PDB file of C-alpha atoms in Angstrom:
ATOM      1  CA  MET A   1       1.877  -2.499  -6.917  1.00  0.00           C
ATOM      2  CA  LYS A   2       5.407  -2.579  -5.465  1.00  0.00           C
ATOM      3  CA  THR A   3       7.860  -5.125  -6.342  1.00  0.00           C
ATOM      4  CA  PHE A   4       8.689  -7.572  -3.399  1.00  0.00           C
ATOM      5  CA  ASP A   5      12.032  -8.651  -2.686  1.00  0.00           C
ATOM      6  CA  GLU A   6      12.984 -12.331  -1.662  1.00  0.00           C
ATOM      7  CA  VAL A   7      12.390 -11.819   2.039  1.00  0.00           C
ATOM      8  CA  GLU A   8       9.080 -10.134   1.580  1.00  0.00           C
ATOM      9  CA  LYS A   9       8.016 -12.885  -0.748  1.00  0.00           C
ATOM     10  CA  GLN A  10       8.903 -15.568   1.867  1.00  0.00           C
ATOM     11  CA  ILE A  11       6.953 -13.588   4.370  1.00  0.00           C
ATOM     12  CA  ILE A  12       3.771 -13.484   2.183  1.00  0.00           C
ATOM     13  CA  LYS A  13       3.958 -16.981   1.227  1.00  0.00           C
ATOM     14  CA  GLU A  14       4.127 -17.951   4.944  1.00  0.00           C
ATOM     15  CA  ILE A  15       0.934 -15.785   5.485  1.00  0.00           C
ATOM     16  CA  VAL A  16      -0.844 -17.385   2.435  1.00  0.00           C
ATOM     17  CA  PHE A  17      -0.014 -21.050   2.798  1.00  0.00           C
ATOM     18  CA  SER A  18      -0.232 -21.215   6.543  1.00  0.00           C
ATOM     19  CA  GLU A  19      -3.012 -23.582   7.997  1.00  0.00           C
ATOM     20  CA  GLU A  20      -3.933 -21.025  10.696  1.00  0.00           C
ATOM     21  CA  HIS A  21      -4.065 -17.403  10.933  1.00  0.00           C
ATOM     22  CA  LYS A  22      -0.667 -15.751  11.438  1.00  0.00           C
ATOM     23  CA  SER A  23       0.284 -12.989  13.753  1.00  0.00           C
ATOM     24  CA  PHE A  24       3.428 -10.850  13.726  1.00  0.00           C
ATOM     25  CA  VAL A  25       4.736 -12.670  16.808  1.00  0.00           C
ATOM     26  CA  SER A  26       4.285 -16.057  15.118  1.00  0.00           C
ATOM     27  CA  LEU A  27       5.567 -15.048  11.777  1.00  0.00           C
ATOM     28  CA  PHE A  28       8.684 -13.461  13.415  1.00  0.00           C
ATOM     29  CA  HIS A  29       9.250 -16.810  15.273  1.00  0.00           C
ATOM     30  CA  SER A  30       8.922 -18.997  12.352  1.00  0.00           C
ATOM     31  CA  MET A  31      11.725 -17.257  10.598  1.00  0.00           C
ATOM     32  CA  LYS A  32      13.871 -17.930  13.556  1.00  0.00           C
ATOM     33  CA  ASN A  33      15.048 -14.410  13.870  1.00  0.00           C
ATOM     34  CA  LEU A  34      15.149 -14.025  17.750  1.00  0.00           C
ATOM     35  CA  GLN A  35      17.557 -16.883  18.900  1.00  0.00           C
ATOM     36  CA  GLY A  36      18.753 -15.762  22.453  1.00  0.00           C
ATOM     37  CA  VAL A  37      16.686 -12.469  22.175  1.00  0.00           C
ATOM     38  CA  ARG A  38      13.513 -11.226  23.412  1.00  0.00           C
ATOM     39  CA  ILE A  39      11.531  -7.987  22.722  1.00  0.00           C
ATOM     40  CA  ARG A  40       9.698  -6.156  25.412  1.00  0.00           C
ATOM     41  CA  ILE A  41       6.937  -3.693  24.577  1.00  0.00           C
ATOM     42  CA  ASP A  42       5.458  -1.398  27.150  1.00  0.00           C
ATOM     43  CA  LYS A  43       1.932  -0.202  26.034  1.00  0.00           C
ATOM     44  CA  ALA A  44       1.373   2.229  28.757  1.00  0.00           C
ATOM     45  CA  SER A  45       4.646   4.102  28.219  1.00  0.00           C
ATOM     46  CA  ARG A  46       4.932   3.279  24.421  1.00  0.00           C
ATOM     47  CA  LYS A  47       8.393   2.134  24.754  1.00  0.00           C
ATOM     48  CA  ALA A  48      10.231  -1.107  23.401  1.00  0.00           C
ATOM     49  CA  SER A  49      13.460  -2.841  24.048  1.00  0.00           C
ATOM     50  CA  PHE A  50      15.543  -5.764  23.344  1.00  0.00           C
ATOM     51  CA  LEU A  51      16.572  -8.240  25.826  1.00  0.00           C
ATOM     52  CA  PHE A  52      19.750 -10.104  25.002  1.00  0.00           C
ATOM     53  CA  GLN A  53      20.496 -13.205  26.784  1.00  0.00           C
ATOM     54  CA  THR A  54      23.718 -13.596  28.593  1.00  0.00           C
ATOM     55  CA  ALA A  55      25.550 -16.080  30.869  1.00  0.00           C
ATOM     56  CA  THR A  56      26.086 -13.905  33.850  1.00  0.00           C
ATOM     57  CA  ARG A  57      24.856 -10.458  35.076  1.00  0.00           C
ATOM     58  CA  GLU A  58      28.099  -8.991  33.995  1.00  0.00           C
ATOM     59  CA  PRO A  59      28.278  -9.934  30.390  1.00  0.00           C
ATOM     60  CA  ALA A  60      31.704 -10.475  28.701  1.00  0.00           C
ATOM     61  CA  ASP A  61      32.943  -8.345  25.963  1.00  0.00           C
ATOM     62  CA  ASP A  62      32.060 -10.963  23.446  1.00  0.00           C
ATOM     63  CA  GLU A  63      28.497 -11.193  24.638  1.00  0.00           C
ATOM     64  CA  LEU A  64      28.208  -7.405  24.626  1.00  0.00           C
ATOM     65  CA  GLN A  65      29.681  -7.348  20.877  1.00  0.00           C
ATOM     66  CA  TRP A  66      27.127 -10.156  20.042  1.00  0.00           C
ATOM     67  CA  ALA A  67      24.284  -8.054  21.300  1.00  0.00           C
ATOM     68  CA  ILE A  68      25.425  -5.091  19.400  1.00  0.00           C
ATOM     69  CA  GLU A  69      25.418  -6.841  16.193  1.00  0.00           C
ATOM     70  CA  ARG A  70      22.052  -8.636  16.810  1.00  0.00           C
ATOM     71  CA  ARG A  71      20.540  -5.376  17.603  1.00  0.00           C
ATOM     72  CA  LYS A  72      21.344  -3.906  14.202  1.00  0.00           C
ATOM     73  CA  GLN A  73      20.264  -7.061  12.527  1.00  0.00           C
ATOM     74  CA  ILE A  74      16.954  -7.399  14.319  1.00  0.00           C
ATOM     75  CA  THR A  75      16.188  -3.659  14.038  1.00  0.00           C
ATOM     76  CA  VAL A  76      16.378  -3.749  10.204  1.00  0.00           C
ATOM     77  CA  LEU A  77      14.353  -7.087  10.211  1.00  0.00           C
ATOM     78  CA  LEU A  78      11.682  -5.564  12.388  1.00  0.00           C
ATOM     79  CA  PHE A  79      11.506  -2.608  10.114  1.00  0.00           C
ATOM     80  CA  ARG A  80      11.061  -4.845   7.070  1.00  0.00           C
ATOM     81  CA  TYR A  81       8.318  -6.792   8.602  1.00  0.00           C
ATOM     82  CA  LEU A  82       6.502  -3.966   9.999  1.00  0.00           C
ATOM     83  CA  ILE A  83       6.614  -1.931   6.811  1.00  0.00           C
ATOM     84  CA  LEU A  84       5.200  -4.868   4.782  1.00  0.00           C
ATOM     85  CA  PHE A  85       2.402  -5.365   7.205  1.00  0.00           C
ATOM     86  CA  LYS A  86       1.593  -1.707   6.863  1.00  0.00           C
ATOM     87  CA  TYR A  87       1.649  -1.895   2.919  1.00  0.00           C
ATOM     88  CA  LEU A  88      -0.522  -5.082   3.042  1.00  0.00           C
ATOM     89  CA  ASP A  89      -2.910  -3.288   5.345  1.00  0.00           C
ATOM     90  CA  LYS A  90      -3.047  -0.239   3.281  1.00  0.00           C
ATOM     91  CA  GLU A  91      -3.522  -1.885  -0.016  1.00  0.00           C
ATOM     92  CA  GLU A  92      -6.095  -4.257   1.566  1.00  0.00           C
ATOM     93  CA  LEU A  93      -4.200  -7.306   0.643  1.00  0.00           C
ATOM     94  CA  ALA A  94      -4.681  -8.754   3.991  1.00  0.00           C
ATOM     95  CA  ILE A  95      -7.001  -8.364   6.893  1.00  0.00           C
ATOM     96  CA  PHE A  96      -5.617  -7.436  10.328  1.00  0.00           C
ATOM     97  CA  PHE A  97      -7.865  -8.382  13.148  1.00  0.00           C
ATOM     98  CA  ASN A  98      -7.897  -9.009  17.002  1.00  0.00           C
ATOM     99  CA  SER A  99      -9.086 -12.627  17.684  1.00  0.00           C
ATOM    100  CA  THR A 100      -8.418 -12.451  21.285  1.00  0.00           C
ATOM    101  CA  PRO A 101      -8.364  -9.696  23.905  1.00  0.00           C
ATOM    102  CA  ASP A 102      -5.180  -7.561  23.829  1.00  0.00           C
ATOM    103  CA  LEU A 103      -2.094  -9.037  25.072  1.00  0.00           C
ATOM    104  CA  GLU A 104      -1.076  -8.275  28.641  1.00  0.00           C
ATOM    105  CA  ASP A 105       1.095  -5.191  29.296  1.00  0.00           C
ATOM    106  CA  PRO A 106       4.107  -5.352  28.911  1.00  0.00           C
ATOM    107  CA  VAL A 107       4.240  -7.687  25.832  1.00  0.00           C
ATOM    108  CA  ILE A 108       7.274  -9.879  25.879  1.00  0.00           C
ATOM    109  CA  PHE A 109       8.008 -12.236  23.004  1.00  0.00           C
ATOM    110  CA  GLY A 110      11.114 -14.005  21.458  1.00  0.00           C
ATOM    111  CA  MET A 111      13.565 -16.992  21.881  1.00  0.00           C
ATOM    112  CA  GLY A 112      15.501 -16.013  24.843  1.00  0.00           C
ATOM    113  CA  ALA A 113      15.504 -18.080  28.050  1.00  0.00           C
ATOM    114  CA  GLU A 114      13.325 -16.247  30.792  1.00  0.00           C
ATOM    115  CA  ASN A 115      15.511 -17.902  33.623  1.00  0.00           C
ATOM    116  CA  MET A 116      18.727 -16.388  32.370  1.00  0.00           C
ATOM    117  CA  ASP A 117      20.325 -12.925  32.731  1.00  0.00           C
ATOM    118  CA  TYR A 118      20.046 -10.427  29.970  1.00  0.00           C
ATOM    119  CA  VAL A 119      21.228  -7.103  28.903  1.00  0.00           C
ATOM    120  CA  THR A 120      18.663  -4.404  27.850  1.00  0.00           C
ATOM    121  CA  SER A 121      18.880  -2.264  24.689  1.00  0.00           C
ATOM    122  CA  SER A 122      16.005   0.202  23.921  1.00  0.00           C
ATOM    123  CA  ILE A 123      14.515   0.473  20.440  1.00  0.00           C
ATOM    124  CA  ASP A 124      15.121   4.260  19.845  1.00  0.00           C
ATOM    125  CA  ASP A 125      13.145   4.452  16.587  1.00  0.00           C
ATOM    126  CA  GLN A 126       9.656   5.523  17.753  1.00  0.00           C
ATOM    127  CA  TYR A 127       8.181   4.800  14.194  1.00  0.00           C
ATOM    128  CA  ILE A 128       9.188   1.161  14.751  1.00  0.00           C
ATOM    129  CA  VAL A 129       7.755   1.125  18.157  1.00  0.00           C
ATOM    130  CA  ASP A 130       4.499   2.684  17.025  1.00  0.00           C
ATOM    131  CA  LEU A 131       4.292   0.138  14.224  1.00  0.00           C
ATOM    132  CA  LEU A 132       4.955  -2.745  16.782  1.00  0.00           C
ATOM    133  CA  LEU A 133       2.110  -1.472  19.028  1.00  0.00           C
ATOM    134  CA  THR A 134      -0.176  -1.407  16.022  1.00  0.00           C
ATOM    135  CA  TYR A 135       0.456  -5.002  14.898  1.00  0.00           C
ATOM    136  CA  VAL A 136       1.998  -7.119  17.674  1.00  0.00           C
ATOM    137  CA  SER A 137      -1.628  -8.183  18.849  1.00  0.00           C
ATOM    138  CA  LYS A 138      -3.020  -8.617  15.385  1.00  0.00           C
ATOM    139  CA  GLN A 139      -4.022 -11.860  13.453  1.00  0.00           C
ATOM    140  CA  ILE A 140      -3.394 -11.873   9.602  1.00  0.00           C
ATOM    141  CA  LEU A 141      -5.909 -13.141   7.002  1.00  0.00           C
ATOM    142  CA  PRO A 142      -4.718 -13.046   3.371  1.00  0.00           C
ATOM    143  CA  SER A 143      -7.210 -11.697   0.802  1.00  0.00           C
ATOM    144  CA  PRO A 144      -8.131 -13.412  -2.438  1.00  0.00           C
ATOM    145  CA  SER A 145      -5.983 -10.867  -4.274  1.00  0.00           C
ATOM    146  CA  LEU A 146      -2.978 -11.729  -2.174  1.00  0.00           C
ATOM    147  CA  ARG A 147      -3.449 -15.392  -2.808  1.00  0.00           C
ATOM    148  CA  GLN A 148      -3.811 -14.639  -6.589  1.00  0.00           C
ATOM    149  CA  LEU A 149      -0.590 -12.620  -6.488  1.00  0.00           C
ATOM    150  CA  VAL A 150       1.222 -15.638  -4.961  1.00  0.00           C
ATOM    151  CA  ASN A 151      -0.252 -18.134  -7.281  1.00  0.00           C
ATOM    152  CA  SER A 152       0.906 -16.018 -10.272  1.00  0.00           C
ATOM    153  CA  ASP A 153       4.601 -15.718  -9.058  1.00  0.00           C
ATOM    154  CA  PHE A 154       4.076 -12.208  -7.695  1.00  0.00           C
ATOM    155  CA  LEU A 155       3.192 -10.756 -11.119  1.00  0.00           C
ATOM    156  CA  SER A 156       0.673  -8.034 -11.347  1.00  0.00           C
ATOM    157  CA  ASP A 157      -2.364  -8.177 -13.623  1.00  0.00           C
ATOM    158  CA  GLU A 158      -0.553  -5.434 -15.818  1.00  0.00           C
ATOM    159  CA  GLU A 159       2.703  -7.676 -16.099  1.00  0.00           C
ATOM    160  CA  ILE A 160       0.533 -10.751 -16.967  1.00  0.00           C
ATOM    161  CA  ARG A 161      -1.224  -8.841 -19.808  1.00  0.00           C
ATOM    162  CA  PHE A 162       1.907  -7.444 -21.167  1.00  0.00           C
ATOM    163  CA  ARG A 163       3.569 -10.849 -21.362  1.00  0.00           C
ATOM    164  CA  SER A 164       0.619 -12.267 -22.964  1.00  0.00           C
ATOM    165  CA  MET A 165       0.468  -9.660 -25.626  1.00  0.00           C
ATOM    166  CA  ARG A 166       4.272 -10.040 -26.173  1.00  0.00           C
ATOM    167  CA  ASN A 167       4.013 -13.836 -26.620  1.00  0.00           C
ATOM    168  CA  ILE A 168       1.039 -13.307 -29.101  1.00  0.00           C
ATOM    169  CA  GLN A 169       3.086 -10.676 -31.097  1.00  0.00           C
ATOM    170  CA  TRP A 170       6.116 -13.008 -31.180  1.00  0.00           C
ATOM    171  CA  ALA A 171       3.924 -15.952 -32.231  1.00  0.00           C
ATOM    172  CA  THR A 172       2.561 -13.928 -34.964  1.00  0.00           C
ATOM    173  CA  VAL A 173       6.045 -13.085 -36.194  1.00  0.00           C
ATOM    174  CA  THR A 174       7.162 -16.743 -35.974  1.00  0.00           C
ATOM    175  CA  VAL A 175       4.004 -17.869 -38.151  1.00  0.00           C
ATOM    176  CA  ALA A 176       4.805 -15.147 -40.721  1.00  0.00           C
ATOM    177  CA  ILE A 177       8.375 -16.624 -40.960  1.00  0.00           C
ATOM    178  CA  LEU A 178       7.151 -20.115 -41.274  1.00  0.00           C
ATOM    179  CA  ILE A 179       4.745 -19.069 -44.061  1.00  0.00           C
ATOM    180  CA  GLY A 180       7.677 -17.356 -45.946  1.00  0.00           C
ATOM    181  CA  LEU A 181      10.043 -20.353 -45.553  1.00  0.00           C
ATOM    182  CA  ALA A 182       7.168 -22.458 -46.809  1.00  0.00           C
ATOM    183  CA  GLY A 183       6.822 -20.305 -49.871  1.00  0.00           C
ATOM    184  CA  ILE A 184      10.525 -20.521 -50.554  1.00  0.00           C
ATOM    185  CA  CYS A 185      10.389 -24.330 -50.213  1.00  0.00           C
ATOM    186  CA  LEU A 186       7.422 -24.456 -52.715  1.00  0.00           C
ATOM    187  CA  ASN A 187       8.974 -22.408 -55.280  1.00  0.00           C
ATOM    188  CA  ILE A 188      12.212 -24.446 -55.055  1.00  0.00           C
ATOM    189  CA  VAL A 189      10.459 -27.632 -55.676  1.00  0.00           C
ATOM    190  CA  GLY A 190       8.603 -26.176 -58.514  1.00  0.00           C
ATOM    191  CA  ILE A 191      11.814 -25.004 -60.108  1.00  0.00           C
ATOM    192  CA  TYR A 192      13.552 -28.338 -59.730  1.00  0.00           C
ATOM    193  CA  GLN A 193      10.407 -30.032 -61.324  1.00  0.00           C
ATOM    194  CA  HIS A 194      11.474 -28.353 -64.538  1.00  0.00           C
ATOM    195  CA  ARG A 195      14.575 -30.165 -65.254  1.00  0.00           C
ATOM    196  CA  ASN A 196      15.094 -28.292 -68.593  1.00  0.00           C
ATOM    197  CA  SER A 197      16.268 -25.253 -66.821  1.00  0.00           C
ATOM    198  CA  VAL A 198      19.303 -25.677 -64.587  1.00  0.00           C
ATOM    199  CA  ASP A 199      20.057 -21.868 -64.208  1.00  0.00           C
ATOM    200  CA  TYR A 200      20.211 -21.502 -60.301  1.00  0.00           C
ATOM    201  CA  ARG A 201      20.328 -17.730 -60.646  1.00  0.00           C
ATOM    202  CA  PRO A 202      16.549 -17.387 -60.569  1.00  0.00           C
ATOM    203  CA  VAL A 203      16.316 -19.841 -57.609  1.00  0.00           C
ATOM    204  CA  LEU A 204      18.936 -17.511 -55.637  1.00  0.00           C
ATOM    205  CA  LYS A 205      16.928 -14.415 -56.534  1.00  0.00           C
ATOM    206  CA  GLU A 206      13.831 -15.859 -55.347  1.00  0.00           C
ATOM    207  CA  ILE A 207      15.272 -16.898 -51.968  1.00  0.00           C
ATOM    208  CA  THR A 208      16.876 -13.563 -51.543  1.00  0.00           C
ATOM    209  CA  THR A 209      13.624 -11.842 -52.247  1.00  0.00           C
ATOM    210  CA  SER A 210      11.699 -14.003 -49.811  1.00  0.00           C
ATOM    211  CA  LEU A 211      14.136 -13.423 -47.035  1.00  0.00           C
ATOM    212  CA  ASP A 212      13.955  -9.577 -47.573  1.00  0.00           C
ATOM    213  CA  ARG A 213      10.135  -9.758 -47.355  1.00  0.00           C
ATOM    214  CA  ILE A 214      10.517 -11.867 -44.190  1.00  0.00           C
ATOM    215  CA  ASP A 215      12.925  -9.221 -42.747  1.00  0.00           C
ATOM    216  CA  MET A 216      10.505  -6.341 -43.464  1.00  0.00           C
ATOM    217  CA  ASP A 217       7.744  -8.320 -41.761  1.00  0.00           C
ATOM    218  CA  MET A 218       9.617  -8.902 -38.663  1.00  0.00           C
ATOM    219  CA  HIS A 219      10.787  -5.232 -38.418  1.00  0.00           C
ATOM    220  CA  LYS A 220       7.240  -4.139 -39.079  1.00  0.00           C
ATOM    221  CA  SER A 221       6.073  -6.358 -36.122  1.00  0.00           C
ATOM    222  CA  ALA A 222       8.676  -5.154 -33.825  1.00  0.00           C
ATOM    223  CA  VAL A 223       7.610  -1.579 -34.579  1.00  0.00           C
ATOM    224  CA  GLU A 224       4.117  -2.422 -33.733  1.00  0.00           C
ATOM    225  CA  VAL A 225       5.085  -3.964 -30.413  1.00  0.00           C
ATOM    226  CA  ASN A 226       7.170  -1.037 -29.365  1.00  0.00           C
ATOM    227  CA  ARG A 227       4.601   1.692 -30.765  1.00  0.00           C
ATOM    228  CA  PRO A 228       2.394   1.715 -27.662  1.00  0.00           C
ATOM    229  CA  ALA A 229       5.196   2.273 -25.157  1.00  0.00           C
ATOM    230  CA  GLU A 230       6.492   5.091 -27.430  1.00  0.00           C
ATOM    231  CA  SER A 231       3.252   6.667 -27.799  1.00  0.00           C
ATOM    232  CA  LYS A 232       2.835   6.586 -23.990  1.00  0.00           C
ATOM    233  CA  GLY A 233       6.307   8.238 -23.461  1.00  0.00           C
ATOM    234  CA  MET A 234       5.438  10.877 -26.009  1.00  0.00           C
ATOM    235  CA  LYS A 235       2.208  11.726 -23.934  1.00  0.00           C
ATOM    236  CA  LYS A 236       4.174  12.206 -20.808  1.00  0.00           C
TER     237      LYS A 236
END
């Protein structure tokens, strides 16, 4: 399973936690990506374009520069949304369906005012246009697997198992250390109970020996933790 970035996680959470079925249009609107911009999709000609809102029919230079910058930003966002939809569809992490008849042709959506002038900029990447035509009318229903993925903070089953095993191994090492320390303490208490002998050299030797034993146990545990990964690498 792929690793999702923060933007993709936000989109997925919007799909999972929404009280109603989301569509591409409603998701894109909810992220507030289209202020002053509309997108027009002509199904018959399989073309799409941006409609950038302007104050007059002859836009000023700053309006044109704004349109150029917004075109770059929205094109990248469109691509990210659509590629994510395609992945969720392919991996069966979400169900895409038409709940109503197809939208009228052309399809126009966005947050630009309909009664204001605009400049048009075509979407030249036909791959993006084809994905828009595929998903613009679709409703999205998250699968149980996608819900589980979100609830596990986007950790895959393999990652969850690995972390569980790692925690168990470190817990084993910790218990071994505690047992070793307990043995040291008992030995020290036993020695101190014999007041006739005040030579501390045996005590120091016992402590050193026990610490060496604990160090060897920790090293052995670390080797056991790493051994599966090393073996897997050798097989490759």
